[in-house]
mmCIF file of C-alpha atoms and ligand atoms in Angstrom:
data_model
loop_
_atom_site.group_PDB
_atom_site.id
_atom_site.type_symbol
_atom_site.label_atom_id
_atom_site.label_comp_id
_atom_site.label_asym_id
_atom_site.label_seq_id
_atom_site.Cartn_x
_atom_site.Cartn_y
_atom_site.Cartn_z
ATOM 1 C CA MET A 1 17.227 8.117 -14.318
ATOM 2 C CA ASN A 2 15.743 10.047 -11.373
ATOM 3 C CA TYR A 3 12.107 9.143 -11.115
ATOM 4 C CA LYS A 4 10.008 11.458 -8.923
ATOM 5 C CA GLY A 5 6.921 9.397 -8.336
ATOM 6 C CA ILE A 6 5.527 5.896 -7.947
ATOM 7 C CA ILE A 7 1.985 4.610 -8.719
ATOM 8 C CA PHE A 8 0.855 1.365 -7.132
ATOM 9 C CA ASP A 9 -1.771 -1.023 -8.220
ATOM 10 C CA LEU A 10 -3.593 -2.310 -5.094
ATOM 11 C CA ASP A 11 -4.952 -5.917 -5.493
ATOM 12 C CA GLY A 12 -2.018 -8.269 -6.117
ATOM 13 C CA VAL A 13 0.656 -5.695 -5.237
ATOM 14 C CA ILE A 14 -0.116 -4.229 -1.825
ATOM 15 C CA VAL A 15 -2.970 -6.459 -0.632
ATOM 16 C CA PHE A 16 -4.446 -9.721 -1.851
ATOM 17 C CA THR A 17 -8.183 -9.599 -1.955
ATOM 18 C CA ASP A 18 -8.736 -12.087 -4.839
ATOM 19 C CA LYS A 19 -10.130 -14.634 -2.362
ATOM 20 C CA TYR A 20 -12.784 -12.158 -1.188
ATOM 21 C CA HIS A 21 -13.721 -11.225 -4.782
ATOM 22 C CA TYR A 22 -13.933 -14.964 -5.473
ATOM 23 C CA GLN A 23 -16.131 -15.713 -2.563
ATOM 24 C CA ALA A 24 -18.443 -12.751 -3.364
ATOM 25 C CA TRP A 25 -18.809 -13.591 -7.052
ATOM 26 C CA LYS A 26 -19.152 -17.294 -6.275
ATOM 27 C CA THR A 27 -22.177 -16.602 -3.996
ATOM 28 C CA VAL A 28 -23.814 -14.530 -6.708
ATOM 29 C CA ALA A 29 -23.008 -16.977 -9.500
ATOM 30 C CA ASP A 30 -24.248 -20.004 -7.509
ATOM 31 C CA GLU A 31 -27.503 -18.225 -6.827
ATOM 32 C CA MET A 32 -27.956 -17.661 -10.560
ATOM 33 C CA GLY A 33 -26.879 -21.213 -11.475
ATOM 34 C CA ILE A 34 -23.793 -19.976 -13.294
ATOM 35 C CA TYR A 35 -20.636 -22.015 -13.378
ATOM 36 C CA PHE A 36 -17.712 -20.126 -11.805
ATOM 37 C CA ASP A 37 -14.352 -21.357 -10.665
ATOM 38 C CA GLU A 38 -10.853 -20.069 -9.602
ATOM 39 C CA GLN A 39 -9.740 -20.037 -13.129
ATOM 40 C CA ILE A 40 -12.540 -17.692 -14.233
ATOM 41 C CA ASN A 41 -11.876 -15.582 -11.160
ATOM 42 C CA HIS A 42 -8.222 -15.277 -12.392
ATOM 43 C CA ARG A 43 -9.580 -13.433 -15.423
ATOM 44 C CA LEU A 44 -11.087 -10.822 -13.231
ATOM 45 C CA ARG A 45 -7.773 -9.457 -11.863
ATOM 46 C CA GLY A 46 -7.481 -5.739 -12.546
ATOM 47 C CA VAL A 47 -10.802 -5.773 -14.373
ATOM 48 C CA SER A 48 -13.592 -3.315 -13.356
ATOM 49 C CA ARG A 49 -16.615 -4.660 -11.469
ATOM 50 C CA MET A 50 -19.065 -4.372 -14.453
ATOM 51 C CA ASP A 51 -16.554 -5.894 -16.851
ATOM 52 C CA SER A 52 -15.983 -8.686 -14.305
ATOM 53 C CA LEU A 53 -19.759 -9.378 -14.351
ATOM 54 C CA ASP A 54 -19.795 -9.552 -18.113
ATOM 55 C CA ILE A 55 -17.099 -12.184 -17.897
ATOM 56 C CA ILE A 56 -19.154 -14.169 -15.391
ATOM 57 C CA LEU A 57 -22.299 -13.837 -17.458
ATOM 58 C CA GLU A 58 -20.543 -15.470 -20.453
ATOM 59 C CA ARG A 59 -21.812 -18.734 -18.877
ATOM 60 C CA TYR A 60 -25.289 -17.528 -18.086
ATOM 61 C CA GLU A 61 -28.013 -19.370 -19.907
ATOM 62 C CA GLY A 62 -31.059 -17.316 -18.863
ATOM 63 C CA ALA A 63 -32.806 -14.564 -20.725
ATOM 64 C CA PRO A 64 -30.712 -11.475 -21.520
ATOM 65 C CA LEU A 65 -30.341 -9.110 -18.636
ATOM 66 C CA SER A 66 -31.078 -5.334 -18.702
ATOM 67 C CA GLN A 67 -28.491 -2.843 -17.495
ATOM 68 C CA GLU A 68 -30.578 -2.263 -14.372
ATOM 69 C CA GLU A 69 -30.599 -6.030 -13.556
ATOM 70 C CA LYS A 70 -26.849 -6.105 -14.057
ATOM 71 C CA ASN A 71 -26.446 -3.204 -11.665
ATOM 72 C CA VAL A 72 -28.393 -4.991 -9.033
ATOM 73 C CA ILE A 73 -26.250 -8.127 -9.368
ATOM 74 C CA ALA A 74 -22.988 -6.038 -9.216
ATOM 75 C CA GLU A 75 -24.277 -4.242 -6.098
ATOM 76 C CA LYS A 76 -25.178 -7.502 -4.457
ATOM 77 C CA LYS A 77 -21.663 -8.809 -5.127
ATOM 78 C CA ASN A 78 -20.167 -5.618 -3.795
ATOM 79 C CA ASN A 79 -22.205 -5.823 -0.560
ATOM 80 C CA ILE A 80 -20.929 -9.330 0.025
ATOM 81 C CA TYR A 81 -17.372 -8.211 -0.854
ATOM 82 C CA ARG A 82 -17.486 -5.243 1.486
ATOM 83 C CA GLU A 83 -18.641 -7.510 4.388
ATOM 84 C CA LEU A 84 -15.615 -9.690 3.776
ATOM 85 C CA LEU A 85 -13.266 -6.676 3.628
ATOM 86 C CA GLN A 86 -14.505 -5.712 7.125
ATOM 87 C CA THR A 87 -12.226 -8.529 8.411
ATOM 88 C CA MET A 88 -9.105 -6.830 7.037
ATOM 89 C CA SER A 89 -6.590 -5.292 9.376
ATOM 90 C CA PRO A 90 -3.002 -3.925 9.330
ATOM 91 C CA ALA A 91 -1.876 -7.541 9.610
ATOM 92 C CA ASP A 92 -2.965 -7.987 6.001
ATOM 93 C CA VAL A 93 -0.012 -5.933 4.817
ATOM 94 C CA THR A 94 3.455 -7.255 5.196
ATOM 95 C CA ASP A 95 6.169 -5.368 7.078
ATOM 96 C CA GLU A 96 8.213 -5.339 3.806
ATOM 97 C CA VAL A 97 5.504 -3.483 1.988
ATOM 98 C CA ARG A 98 4.935 -0.993 4.816
ATOM 99 C CA ASP A 99 8.705 -0.338 5.370
ATOM 100 C CA THR A 100 9.326 0.047 1.673
ATOM 101 C CA LEU A 101 6.527 2.612 1.348
ATOM 102 C CA LYS A 102 7.976 4.513 4.286
ATOM 103 C CA GLU A 103 11.495 4.407 2.902
ATOM 104 C CA LEU A 104 10.236 5.683 -0.523
ATOM 105 C CA ARG A 105 8.696 8.646 1.268
ATOM 106 C CA ASN A 106 11.862 9.241 3.194
ATOM 107 C CA ARG A 107 13.669 9.450 -0.124
ATOM 108 C CA GLY A 108 11.278 12.172 -1.265
ATOM 109 C CA ILE A 109 9.350 10.024 -3.792
ATOM 110 C CA LYS A 110 5.673 10.995 -4.231
ATOM 111 C CA ILE A 111 3.291 7.992 -3.928
ATOM 112 C CA SER A 112 -0.045 7.511 -5.603
ATOM 113 C CA LEU A 113 -2.456 4.616 -5.836
ATOM 114 C CA GLY A 114 -3.620 3.511 -9.283
ATOM 115 C CA SER A 115 -6.318 0.897 -8.785
ATOM 116 C CA SER A 116 -9.408 -0.089 -10.721
ATOM 117 C CA SER A 117 -11.241 -0.634 -7.394
ATOM 118 C CA LYS A 118 -13.998 1.527 -6.123
ATOM 119 C CA ASN A 119 -13.242 0.105 -2.713
ATOM 120 C CA ALA A 120 -9.583 1.172 -2.722
ATOM 121 C CA LYS A 121 -9.754 3.922 -0.130
ATOM 122 C CA PHE A 122 -11.786 1.689 2.230
ATOM 123 C CA ILE A 123 -9.145 -1.080 1.918
ATOM 124 C CA LEU A 124 -6.249 1.305 2.504
ATOM 125 C CA GLU A 125 -8.033 2.651 5.618
ATOM 126 C CA LYS A 126 -8.687 -0.899 6.961
ATOM 127 C CA VAL A 127 -4.999 -1.807 6.628
ATOM 128 C CA GLU A 128 -3.883 1.611 7.913
ATOM 129 C CA LEU A 129 -1.795 2.504 4.884
ATOM 130 C CA ILE A 130 -3.776 5.548 3.658
ATOM 131 C CA ASP A 131 -1.481 8.126 5.316
ATOM 132 C CA LEU A 132 1.487 6.875 3.300
ATOM 133 C CA PHE A 133 -0.193 7.915 0.017
ATOM 134 C CA ASP A 134 0.053 11.461 -1.457
ATOM 135 C CA ALA A 135 -2.734 10.774 -3.938
ATOM 136 C CA ILE A 136 -5.366 8.144 -4.698
ATOM 137 C CA SER A 137 -6.488 7.389 -8.255
ATOM 138 C CA ASP A 138 -9.036 4.591 -8.224
ATOM 139 C CA GLY A 139 -12.203 3.244 -9.778
ATOM 140 C CA THR A 140 -14.180 6.280 -8.614
ATOM 141 C CA ASN A 141 -12.280 8.715 -10.870
ATOM 142 C CA ILE A 142 -12.019 6.812 -14.079
ATOM 143 C CA THR A 143 -14.302 5.890 -16.954
ATOM 144 C CA ARG A 144 -11.959 3.430 -18.710
ATOM 145 C CA SER A 145 -10.400 0.230 -17.381
ATOM 146 C CA LYS A 146 -6.812 -0.983 -17.670
ATOM 147 C CA PRO A 147 -5.192 -1.510 -20.277
ATOM 148 C CA ASP A 148 -6.356 2.082 -20.847
ATOM 149 C CA PRO A 149 -3.807 4.327 -19.041
ATOM 150 C CA GLU A 150 -6.424 6.669 -17.525
ATOM 151 C CA VAL A 151 -6.080 5.501 -13.906
ATOM 152 C CA PHE A 152 -2.309 5.958 -13.923
ATOM 153 C CA LEU A 153 -2.364 9.249 -15.861
ATOM 154 C CA LYS A 154 -4.761 10.540 -13.214
ATOM 155 C CA GLY A 155 -2.395 9.327 -10.507
ATOM 156 C CA ALA A 156 0.565 11.213 -12.050
ATOM 157 C CA GLU A 157 -1.602 14.267 -12.493
ATOM 158 C CA PHE A 158 -2.772 14.094 -8.826
ATOM 159 C CA LEU A 159 0.906 14.037 -7.787
ATOM 160 C CA GLY A 160 1.630 17.025 -10.037
ATOM 161 C CA LEU A 161 4.116 14.978 -12.068
ATOM 162 C CA ASN A 162 4.708 14.182 -15.704
ATOM 163 C CA PRO A 163 4.016 10.509 -16.597
ATOM 164 C CA GLU A 164 7.579 9.888 -17.760
ATOM 165 C CA ASP A 165 8.808 10.770 -14.196
ATOM 166 C CA CYS A 166 6.717 7.942 -12.673
ATOM 167 C CA VAL A 167 7.129 4.224 -12.128
ATOM 168 C CA VAL A 168 4.047 2.032 -12.072
ATOM 169 C CA VAL A 169 3.979 -1.177 -9.970
ATOM 170 C CA GLU A 170 1.632 -3.846 -11.319
ATOM 171 C CA ASP A 171 0.901 -7.555 -10.983
ATOM 172 C CA ALA A 172 -1.316 -7.872 -14.113
ATOM 173 C CA ASP A 173 -0.244 -7.742 -17.727
ATOM 174 C CA ALA A 174 -3.099 -5.369 -18.615
ATOM 175 C CA GLY A 175 -1.630 -2.987 -15.990
ATOM 176 C CA ILE A 176 1.795 -3.061 -17.522
ATOM 177 C CA GLU A 177 0.244 -2.274 -20.869
ATOM 178 C CA ALA A 178 -1.623 0.651 -19.299
ATOM 179 C CA ALA A 179 1.626 2.010 -17.820
ATOM 180 C CA VAL A 180 3.379 1.814 -21.197
ATOM 181 C CA ALA A 181 0.361 3.375 -23.044
ATOM 182 C CA GLY A 182 0.624 6.259 -20.521
ATOM 183 C CA GLY A 183 4.390 6.821 -21.003
ATOM 184 C CA MET A 184 5.246 5.572 -17.520
ATOM 185 C CA HIS A 185 7.874 3.037 -16.481
ATOM 186 C CA PRO A 186 6.343 -0.276 -15.476
ATOM 187 C CA ALA A 187 7.729 -2.498 -12.672
ATOM 188 C CA GLY A 188 6.196 -6.010 -12.686
ATOM 189 C CA ILE A 189 5.723 -8.188 -9.635
ATOM 190 C CA GLY A 190 4.207 -11.695 -9.437
ATOM 191 C CA GLU A 191 2.766 -12.747 -12.765
ATOM 192 C CA ALA A 192 3.638 -9.435 -14.448
ATOM 193 C CA ARG A 193 7.316 -9.763 -13.576
ATOM 194 C CA ASP A 194 8.140 -11.606 -16.771
ATOM 195 C CA TYR A 195 5.678 -9.868 -19.047
ATOM 196 C CA VAL A 196 7.438 -8.733 -22.282
ATOM 197 C CA LYS A 197 6.842 -5.031 -21.648
ATOM 198 C CA THR A 198 7.957 -5.032 -18.037
ATOM 199 C CA GLU A 199 10.833 -2.637 -17.596
ATOM 200 C CA PHE A 200 11.765 -3.441 -13.976
ATOM 201 C CA LYS A 201 11.470 -7.021 -12.786
ATOM 202 C CA LEU A 202 10.720 -7.252 -9.076
ATOM 203 C CA ASP A 203 11.451 -10.496 -7.253
ATOM 204 C CA THR A 204 10.244 -8.966 -4.097
ATOM 205 C CA PHE A 205 8.505 -5.675 -3.138
ATOM 206 C CA SER A 206 11.574 -4.077 -1.599
ATOM 207 C CA ASP A 207 13.449 -4.434 -4.893
ATOM 208 C CA LEU A 208 11.681 -1.166 -5.710
ATOM 209 C CA LEU A 209 14.234 0.672 -3.561
ATOM 210 C CA LYS A 210 16.933 -0.211 -6.149
ATOM 211 C CA ILE A 211 15.085 1.853 -8.778
ATOM 212 C CA PHE A 212 15.094 4.917 -6.559
ATOM 213 C CA GLU A 213 18.746 4.954 -5.345
HETATM 214 P P1 LIG B 1 -14.210 -3.081 -7.054
HETATM 215 P P2 LIG B 1 -6.700 -3.398 -8.831
HETATM 216 C C1 LIG B 1 -9.151 -4.470 -9.180
HETATM 217 O O1 LIG B 1 -8.162 -3.862 -8.354
HETATM 218 C C2 LIG B 1 -9.257 -5.936 -8.900
HETATM 219 O O2 LIG B 1 -8.076 -6.584 -9.226
HETATM 220 C C3 LIG B 1 -10.364 -6.569 -9.671
HETATM 221 O O3 LIG B 1 -10.460 -7.960 -9.466
HETATM 222 C C4 LIG B 1 -11.687 -5.901 -9.333
HETATM 223 O O4 LIG B 1 -12.766 -6.372 -10.078
HETATM 224 C C5 LIG B 1 -11.537 -4.357 -9.590
HETATM 225 O O5 LIG B 1 -10.455 -3.917 -8.854
HETATM 226 C C6 LIG B 1 -12.775 -3.599 -9.257
HETATM 227 O O6 LIG B 1 -13.001 -3.639 -7.828
HETATM 228 O O7 LIG B 1 -15.390 -4.007 -7.351
HETATM 229 O O8 LIG B 1 -13.800 -3.093 -5.646
HETATM 230 O O9 LIG B 1 -14.490 -1.708 -7.607
HETATM 231 O O10 LIG B 1 -5.917 -4.698 -9.089
HETATM 232 O O11 LIG B 1 -6.776 -2.527 -10.070
HETATM 233 O O12 LIG B 1 -6.198 -2.705 -7.589
HETATM 234 MG MG1 LIG B 2 -3.711 -5.941 -9.522
#
């Protein structure tokens, strides 16, 4: 099969910002007296900011919060998170990832991002990868979170490709589900490698080159 495009999840695939999400949510949760640990943080992978807040608030024992109050909390978390992202640099991306992206481009494959994050562009700029992407589909152009396929369908559309001509690279099961729901071909890395619906199992990032030979 000759695939024409590839759509990458960001966190957990290209960069690893869970630790920053954790620190930022932890600061907010501590201030509100809400229990929060690494295990709960793990449930936030690939989940949108507001859905992440709802998961954290499952353990909140105060009076119900209005939408406006929730927005304030989410914005506070995001400000802390953005401060932490400021420390990112090209050294936060491995040579393997950078070289593989370049080689995919050399082979004429179109590359898009497909991330739930509204900070995706900022992160790609900080690590100096933005120029390797032909399109960016992220949290700023979607209304529904993974496992809904919207973010990946937009990615394919931005590349001018049909979904079935695209491979999606994901580290979260919900992202694999989203790729399948969108009619794309999921490649799983990390935890998603062995998910039941993963079509291509990646032991390492550069294994992607085998799909595009
Ligand atoms: P933001 P991905 C996701 O990115 C993260 O995995 C998830 O933990 C985060 O809550 C979400 O982005 C929204 O991020 O607050 O920056 O908009 O894995 O889809 O690249
Ligand atoms: Mg991810």
